[in-house]
Amino acid sequence: MGRLPLIGRLSFHEYIALLVGFSLLALETILRSTILFLPKSIVHWFYQRSEILFDRFTSVAKKRGQTTEEAVSNAVRTAKDFGELCSYYGYAYEEHVVMTKDGYLLTLHRVPEPKGQTTPTSAHKPVVYLHHGLLMNSEVWVCLTNEERCLPFVLVEQGFDVWLGNNRGNKYSKKAVHRSPTSTEFWDYSLDDFAWHDIPDSIAYILTRTHVCSLSYVGFSQGTAQAFAALSLHPQLNQKVNVLIALAPAMSPAGLAARVVDALMKASPTSMYLFFGRKAILSSTPTWQAIFYPPIFTYIIDGALRFLFAWRGDNIAGSQKIAAYAHLYSYTSVKAVVHWFQIMREAAFQMYDDDVSAGGALQGRAYRPTRFPTRNIVTPVLLVYGAADSLVDVDAMLRELPEHTRVCRLVGYEHLDILWGQNVHKDVIPEVVNALRVHCETPDSMRVGVKVFERDNAEGR
């Protein structure tokens, strides 16, 4: 007797979890649809009520006025976009648009000069390209509550020409030449498309614009996976990237800490399509963010991260969370998330499995999706990861990366700590600067202040 394609592979508990999940999603859809039709005054009323409830049921006393820390956190939180975040700290920025070979329009952000400087200092400065993680955009790099912990600002002060990328579909790249973002076709992309088009096309544009031969790549989380994939698929790209610095690197995570969710997604990654459809995932997040008082929204995000990944977030200050979580989410496709669950199921850094009916795990050796040939990467690689990061299996990663890969292990760090931790200016940024000094195209053009920066942080450890 034949088995149902999804339910036949699920246990009783997983089947119950599936039904509960559908019920919660249906409830959330009804609530969000209702909110969309409410006047702004009513939405604001709910926001005020959530603030009152928070103050009433927590030990946090409402203060008269704001401390400097609270004022900075609030300013960063309420900044509308990348430009306002840069302007708050006194940095000029540029926006560029690059069209990929398959017709998507991607926004690149650039911070070309140190604070207060509007005219170019010199040509052919070393170029560094930063790329964000899953469900993020370029704002995650600049939404910190002080400058010394903000990697792009530190790098531009050290003499770098800093560029920041954005994936197709996110807040800054939600447009294509031949596809509308309201169509299913627009969201039909995965890691494969980031690797084939977004990363190499963005790098090509930057090199053409800056007239340099190569740049340095700093990625976070999925931004590292996109680089691993792109460099493995495009041999010529290795000549254009002089070093890959992978922060909280992602390649083939073991899975989620939430066992029921992990088992369900590994049993059938495409069940994500049943939950979320085939367009953008978690598109309702901005709506709930507008409804809830920021500390409440922070608690919700913390709870979700603890449930899914067992991250405690103890190394990130509360004021930093309130500031940064407002910029944490950005749109991506459901297909991109399905791709990650396929990778987790197979425990292999592979391309998207289009033949979902076959199922590599069920076919044994008769069927296996194509893997990214990451051992072929020639570019120098540095992995900077947290010892407490549940998504990083560095031993498994090193087996798939070239032998020249170097590793920096940070004790007590989790995933998001690498971006927003209280001591990133002591533990993370010096590692990045050191690697750039060794590998960047024109290291002599970096400011002498680099040595002081590193020494001061070393003394502060």
PDB file of N, CA and C in Angstrom, residues 282-291 297 329 331:
ATOM      1  N   LEU A 282       7.761  35.108   6.108  1.00  0.00           N
ATOM      2  CA  LEU A 282       7.613  35.987   7.285  1.00  0.00           C
ATOM      3  C   LEU A 282       7.369  37.439   6.902  1.00  0.00           C
ATOM      4  N   SER A 283       6.598  37.646   5.869  1.00  0.00           N
ATOM      5  CA  SER A 283       6.362  39.010   5.384  1.00  0.00           C
ATOM      6  C   SER A 283       5.538  39.848   6.350  1.00  0.00           C
ATOM      7  N   SER A 284       4.945  39.212   7.362  1.00  0.00           N
ATOM      8  CA  SER A 284       4.127  39.954   8.328  1.00  0.00           C
ATOM      9  C   SER A 284       4.948  40.564   9.458  1.00  0.00           C
ATOM     10  N   THR A 285       6.237  40.267   9.530  1.00  0.00           N
ATOM     11  CA  THR A 285       7.070  40.745  10.634  1.00  0.00           C
ATOM     12  C   THR A 285       7.021  42.260  10.826  1.00  0.00           C
ATOM     13  N   PRO A 286       7.146  43.077   9.767  1.00  0.00           N
ATOM     14  CA  PRO A 286       7.079  44.534   9.972  1.00  0.00           C
ATOM     15  C   PRO A 286       5.765  45.000  10.601  1.00  0.00           C
ATOM     16  N   THR A 287       4.667  44.287  10.311  1.00  0.00           N
ATOM     17  CA  THR A 287       3.374  44.656  10.902  1.00  0.00           C
ATOM     18  C   THR A 287       3.403  44.494  12.409  1.00  0.00           C
ATOM     19  N   TRP A 288       3.889  43.365  12.882  1.00  0.00           N
ATOM     20  CA  TRP A 288       3.940  43.118  14.326  1.00  0.00           C
ATOM     21  C   TRP A 288       4.958  44.027  15.009  1.00  0.00           C
ATOM     22  N   GLN A 289       6.002  44.340  14.291  1.00  0.00           N
ATOM     23  CA  GLN A 289       7.003  45.256  14.843  1.00  0.00           C
ATOM     24  C   GLN A 289       6.401  46.635  15.100  1.00  0.00           C
ATOM     25  N   ALA A 290       5.469  47.052  14.246  1.00  0.00           N
ATOM     26  CA  ALA A 290       4.832  48.358  14.411  1.00  0.00           C
ATOM     27  C   ALA A 290       3.824  48.363  15.556  1.00  0.00           C
ATOM     28  N   ILE A 291       3.308  47.179  15.899  1.00  0.00           N
ATOM     29  CA  ILE A 291       2.284  47.076  16.934  1.00  0.00           C
ATOM     30  C   ILE A 291       2.885  47.039  18.340  1.00  0.00           C
ATOM     31  N   PHE A 297       8.827  43.510  21.654  1.00  0.00           N
ATOM     32  CA  PHE A 297       9.272  42.921  20.392  1.00  0.00           C
ATOM     33  C   PHE A 297      10.628  42.228  20.584  1.00  0.00           C
ATOM     34  N   TYR A 329      15.132  42.047  10.438  1.00  0.00           N
ATOM     35  CA  TYR A 329      14.395  41.303   9.403  1.00  0.00           C
ATOM     36  C   TYR A 329      14.374  42.027   8.063  1.00  0.00           C
ATOM     37  N   TYR A 331      13.164  40.853   3.719  1.00  0.00           N
ATOM     38  CA  TYR A 331      12.493  39.820   2.920  1.00  0.00           C
ATOM     39  C   TYR A 331      13.475  38.879   2.232  1.00  0.00           C
TER      40      TYR A 331
END
